[in-house]
Structures are given as structure tokens and as C-alpha cells.
Amino acid sequence: MRGTNSGYFVFRFTETNSIYDVQRCQYVDFDDWTNAFAFGSAFSNNNWQTRNARVTTNSDAQAAVWRGRSCLLSESNTPAYVLSPRLTNGIGEISFRYRNWETNGLTAGALALDVGTSTNGPWTRAAEITNILTVDYRYFSLVYSDRYKSYLRISSTNAGRARICIDEIVVADPGAGAAFTNISHSPANPTVTNTVSISATVTP
């Protein structure tokens, strides 16, 4: 990447072929969230938002952290979620770590990933993680690649069940691509004997 760059970047390296790529991203690990230690209606930090969630503290009887602090989504009937900042370039790869809050993992939890064009939706379901029993952090990754969605919402879908911890959320920009518009072909109704020409406007 040339020039002066600021903000977060995600770097991925493939050991088998030495191919790598770097993408700008939005990132949160909750370590500097110092005002959200109790379940509240909403908290915000660096344009990330939570609802019906809190962050863990060093004094928690069960810290359940990955590194530093983690976000804990409530098991109540009130929607509990983490909402990303506005993703101006769209949504590329999504990754984070998650675990069941309980020490024994006997009660399952679940997460839903939704994407939308505004903070109020409408929301499109991108992925679900169900039957979360693990008490060790698991890594989740999804390549979504949508240039027109601007927000990611990770929500708990486990009302009355186990709380879920999430941490180190990364939402990368989509990779390089092109948009094809104004697609047409000539002749309009070709037969098997016609030579067909196709035209389109390609925008990088």
C-alpha cells in the first residue's frame, strides 16, 4: 500500500503459496471500553455500538475473556447485539471469536450475523452460528463481499438461554472487483446461426 495510511488494516498470508493481501478494516476488541460494565440499553465507543450487552472486567468472577476485555451479549428477551460503524466501502471478510459464557456449556446459545444499508435495516441474514456450547473461544470467518451493505449487526438469538461472549471483531473492505452494468447483446433474439455480440459498461 502506497502513501500514508491510517486506521486499522487486516493482513492475511497463505503459507502454502506465499500469497498475501491487505485490506482496510473496522476493528474492535473492547479493551478500552471503560463505561460499559453493566447491562444497559446502549453503549458506544469509536462508532461501534452495543445494546443489551456489557463488557467484562478484571473483577468478574468469571472473566471469560480472550485478551483484555470481551463483550457479553445478554440472554434476555430484549434484543442484544453489537453494531458496526458505517462501512463506507461495503463488507468483505467478517471474523471474530466467540464462546459460551457459562463454565460448563450445558446451555446452548446462538448468534446471527445480519447486514444492512442503515442502522435500522432492513436486515439481510448473512450467517448463523447455532448450538454454541464451547467454553473455549472459537474463531469464525466469513467472506461476504457486498459493496452495497454498510452495517454489520451481530446479535444473540438465545433468549432465555446462555449468554454469549464475542471479541476481536474484524470487518474488512471487499477486495478488488468490477461492476458490470448496461449489459446488452446483439442481435436481440439470436438463433443458432447468428454471431452474438455482448457489450457492457465495466466499472472498477
Short mmCIF file of C-alpha atoms in Angstrom, two decimals:
data_model
loop_
_atom_site.label_atom_id
_atom_site.label_comp_id
_atom_site.label_asym_id
_atom_site.label_seq_id
_atom_site.Cartn_x
_atom_site.Cartn_y
_atom_site.Cartn_z
CA MET A 1 0.00 0.00 0.00
CA ARG A 2 1.48 3.31 -1.08
CA GLY A 3 1.39 6.66 0.63
CA THR A 4 0.41 7.44 4.20
CA ASN A 5 -2.38 5.31 5.63
CA SER A 6 -4.13 5.37 8.98
CA GLY A 7 -6.69 3.29 10.80
CA TYR A 8 -6.94 -0.50 11.05
CA PHE A 9 -5.75 -2.96 8.40
CA VAL A 10 -6.09 -6.72 8.24
CA PHE A 11 -3.21 -8.75 6.79
CA ARG A 12 -3.69 -12.30 5.52
CA PHE A 13 -0.86 -14.62 4.46
CA THR A 14 -1.25 -18.09 2.91
CA GLU A 15 1.70 -20.28 3.86
CA THR A 16 1.23 -22.85 1.10
CA ASN A 17 1.70 -20.39 -1.77
CA SER A 18 3.05 -17.22 -0.05
CA ILE A 19 0.13 -15.16 -1.36
CA TYR A 20 -0.92 -12.28 0.88
CA ASP A 21 -3.38 -9.41 0.83
CA VAL A 22 -4.01 -6.32 2.95
CA GLN A 23 -7.40 -4.68 3.39
CA ARG A 24 -8.60 -1.69 5.33
CA CYS A 25 -10.98 -2.75 8.10
CA GLN A 26 -13.03 -1.78 11.13
CA TYR A 27 -11.94 -3.50 14.34
CA VAL A 28 -12.98 -3.67 17.98
CA ASP A 29 -11.59 -5.68 20.92
CA PHE A 30 -13.49 -3.83 23.73
CA ASP A 31 -10.30 -3.37 25.78
CA ASP A 32 -10.76 0.41 26.02
CA TRP A 33 -14.49 0.28 26.82
CA THR A 34 -14.40 1.60 30.38
CA ASN A 35 -18.03 2.71 30.77
CA ALA A 36 -20.00 -0.41 29.87
CA PHE A 37 -19.56 -2.81 32.79
CA ALA A 38 -23.29 -3.24 33.45
CA PHE A 39 -26.02 -4.36 31.08
CA GLY A 40 -27.50 -1.23 29.57
CA SER A 41 -29.79 -0.22 26.77
CA ALA A 42 -26.95 1.09 24.62
CA PHE A 43 -23.23 1.91 24.73
CA SER A 44 -20.99 3.38 22.04
CA ASN A 45 -17.24 3.62 21.50
CA ASN A 46 -15.37 4.61 18.31
CA ASN A 47 -18.68 4.37 16.43
CA TRP A 48 -19.22 0.73 17.47
CA GLN A 49 -22.49 0.28 19.35
CA THR A 50 -23.91 -2.34 21.68
CA ARG A 51 -27.41 -2.93 23.01
CA ASN A 52 -28.39 -5.08 25.99
CA ALA A 53 -24.73 -6.05 26.37
CA ARG A 54 -21.78 -5.24 28.59
CA VAL A 55 -18.02 -5.73 28.63
CA THR A 56 -16.22 -7.98 31.07
CA THR A 57 -13.98 -6.60 33.81
CA ASN A 58 -10.97 -7.88 35.68
CA SER A 59 -13.19 -8.25 38.76
CA ASP A 60 -15.66 -10.60 37.06
CA ALA A 61 -15.94 -13.87 38.94
CA GLN A 62 -15.80 -15.47 35.52
CA ALA A 63 -13.88 -13.17 33.20
CA ALA A 64 -14.38 -15.33 30.10
CA VAL A 65 -12.07 -13.12 28.08
CA TRP A 66 -9.96 -13.76 25.02
CA ARG A 67 -7.45 -10.97 25.63
CA GLY A 68 -8.21 -7.99 27.84
CA ARG A 69 -11.97 -7.43 27.84
CA SER A 70 -14.72 -9.12 25.83
CA CYS A 71 -18.32 -8.24 25.00
CA LEU A 72 -21.08 -10.22 26.70
CA LEU A 73 -24.48 -10.43 25.00
CA SER A 74 -27.44 -10.86 27.33
CA GLU A 75 -29.76 -13.86 27.29
CA SER A 76 -32.88 -11.75 27.98
CA ASN A 77 -35.82 -11.24 25.63
CA THR A 78 -34.58 -7.73 24.78
CA PRO A 79 -32.51 -7.78 21.55
CA ALA A 80 -28.78 -7.96 22.34
CA TYR A 81 -26.27 -7.07 19.66
CA VAL A 82 -23.07 -5.36 18.53
CA LEU A 83 -23.44 -2.92 15.62
CA SER A 84 -20.53 -1.86 13.41
CA PRO A 85 -19.67 1.69 12.36
CA ARG A 86 -20.73 2.70 8.84
CA LEU A 87 -18.70 0.65 6.38
CA THR A 88 -18.27 3.12 3.53
CA ASN A 89 -16.70 0.65 1.09
CA GLY A 90 -19.02 -2.25 1.84
CA ILE A 91 -18.45 -5.55 3.64
CA GLY A 92 -15.71 -8.01 2.72
CA GLU A 93 -14.45 -10.61 5.18
CA ILE A 94 -16.00 -10.82 8.66
CA SER A 95 -14.22 -12.52 11.54
CA PHE A 96 -14.45 -12.68 15.34
CA ARG A 97 -14.06 -15.02 18.31
CA TYR A 98 -16.93 -16.34 20.39
CA ARG A 99 -17.73 -18.69 23.29
CA ASN A 100 -20.46 -19.70 25.70
CA TRP A 101 -20.34 -17.58 28.86
CA GLU A 102 -21.18 -20.44 31.20
CA THR A 103 -18.43 -22.53 32.79
CA ASN A 104 -19.95 -25.86 31.82
CA GLY A 105 -21.52 -25.02 28.46
CA LEU A 106 -24.58 -27.12 29.23
CA THR A 107 -27.00 -24.48 27.95
CA ALA A 108 -26.53 -23.67 24.27
CA GLY A 109 -26.52 -20.21 22.74
CA ALA A 110 -26.66 -18.85 19.20
CA LEU A 111 -25.55 -15.86 17.13
CA ALA A 112 -26.91 -14.25 13.97
CA LEU A 113 -24.99 -12.04 11.53
CA ASP A 114 -27.13 -9.52 9.64
CA VAL A 115 -26.09 -6.86 7.12
CA GLY A 116 -27.98 -3.74 6.12
CA THR A 117 -27.83 -0.36 4.42
CA SER A 118 -28.68 1.64 7.56
CA THR A 119 -28.63 1.22 11.33
CA ASN A 120 -32.36 0.46 11.21
CA GLY A 121 -32.14 -2.13 8.42
CA PRO A 122 -33.74 -3.68 6.53
CA TRP A 123 -31.52 -6.57 7.55
CA THR A 124 -30.35 -9.50 5.46
CA ARG A 125 -29.20 -12.66 7.23
CA ALA A 126 -25.56 -13.37 6.28
CA ALA A 127 -24.86 -16.30 8.61
CA GLU A 128 -25.91 -18.07 11.82
CA ILE A 129 -23.93 -19.90 14.48
CA THR A 130 -26.12 -22.30 16.44
CA ASN A 131 -25.72 -24.68 19.37
CA ILE A 132 -22.84 -22.76 20.94
CA LEU A 133 -21.68 -24.94 23.82
CA THR A 134 -17.92 -24.36 23.80
CA VAL A 135 -16.34 -22.65 26.81
CA ASP A 136 -13.16 -22.05 24.78
CA TYR A 137 -13.04 -19.26 22.23
CA ARG A 138 -13.70 -20.39 18.65
CA TYR A 139 -12.70 -18.46 15.54
CA PHE A 140 -15.37 -17.55 12.97
CA SER A 141 -14.66 -16.20 9.48
CA LEU A 142 -16.95 -15.41 6.56
CA VAL A 143 -16.11 -13.90 3.17
CA TYR A 144 -19.23 -11.91 2.29
CA SER A 145 -18.12 -9.35 -0.36
CA ASP A 146 -21.02 -6.92 -0.69
CA ARG A 147 -20.18 -3.36 -1.78
CA TYR A 148 -23.67 -2.01 -1.09
CA LYS A 149 -24.25 -3.04 2.54
CA SER A 150 -22.96 -0.52 5.10
CA TYR A 151 -23.56 -2.09 8.53
CA LEU A 152 -22.97 -5.41 10.28
CA ARG A 153 -25.03 -6.47 13.30
CA ILE A 154 -24.02 -9.49 15.40
CA SER A 155 -26.90 -10.43 17.67
CA SER A 156 -27.70 -13.06 20.26
CA THR A 157 -30.64 -15.26 19.27
CA ASN A 158 -30.74 -17.16 22.54
CA ALA A 159 -33.46 -15.51 24.63
CA GLY A 160 -33.75 -17.37 27.91
CA ARG A 161 -30.66 -19.42 27.17
CA ALA A 162 -26.90 -18.92 27.62
CA ARG A 163 -25.10 -15.60 27.35
CA ILE A 164 -22.51 -15.39 24.56
CA CYS A 165 -19.08 -13.71 24.65
CA ILE A 166 -17.61 -12.20 21.48
CA ASP A 167 -14.29 -10.48 20.90
CA GLU A 168 -11.86 -9.13 18.29
CA ILE A 169 -14.44 -8.34 15.61
CA VAL A 170 -12.96 -7.52 12.19
CA VAL A 171 -14.94 -6.29 9.18
CA ALA A 172 -12.64 -5.85 6.18
CA ASP A 173 -13.31 -3.92 2.99
CA PRO A 174 -14.21 -6.03 -0.05
CA GLY A 175 -11.30 -6.99 -2.28
CA ALA A 176 -10.70 -5.71 -5.79
CA GLY A 177 -13.55 -6.18 -8.20
CA ALA A 178 -15.55 -4.69 -11.05
CA ALA A 179 -19.20 -3.84 -11.65
CA PHE A 180 -20.87 -4.75 -14.94
CA THR A 181 -23.80 -2.52 -15.98
CA ASN A 182 -25.71 -1.66 -19.15
CA ILE A 183 -25.35 -5.22 -20.42
CA SER A 184 -26.83 -5.88 -23.83
CA HIS A 185 -26.45 -8.33 -26.73
CA SER A 186 -26.96 -8.14 -30.46
CA PRO A 187 -28.99 -9.40 -32.18
CA ALA A 188 -31.72 -9.13 -29.55
CA ASN A 189 -33.15 -12.57 -30.40
CA PRO A 190 -30.28 -14.63 -31.81
CA THR A 191 -30.60 -18.01 -33.44
CA VAL A 192 -28.01 -20.79 -33.62
CA THR A 193 -26.67 -19.36 -36.89
CA ASN A 194 -26.10 -15.82 -35.56
CA THR A 195 -22.85 -14.36 -34.28
CA VAL A 196 -23.72 -12.72 -30.99
CA SER A 197 -22.01 -9.58 -29.67
CA ILE A 198 -22.22 -8.65 -25.99
CA SER A 199 -21.47 -5.19 -24.62
CA ALA A 200 -21.29 -3.84 -21.09
CA THR A 201 -20.00 -0.94 -19.05
CA VAL A 202 -17.27 -2.15 -16.69
CA THR A 203 -16.52 -0.01 -13.64
CA PRO A 204 -13.57 -0.97 -11.40
#
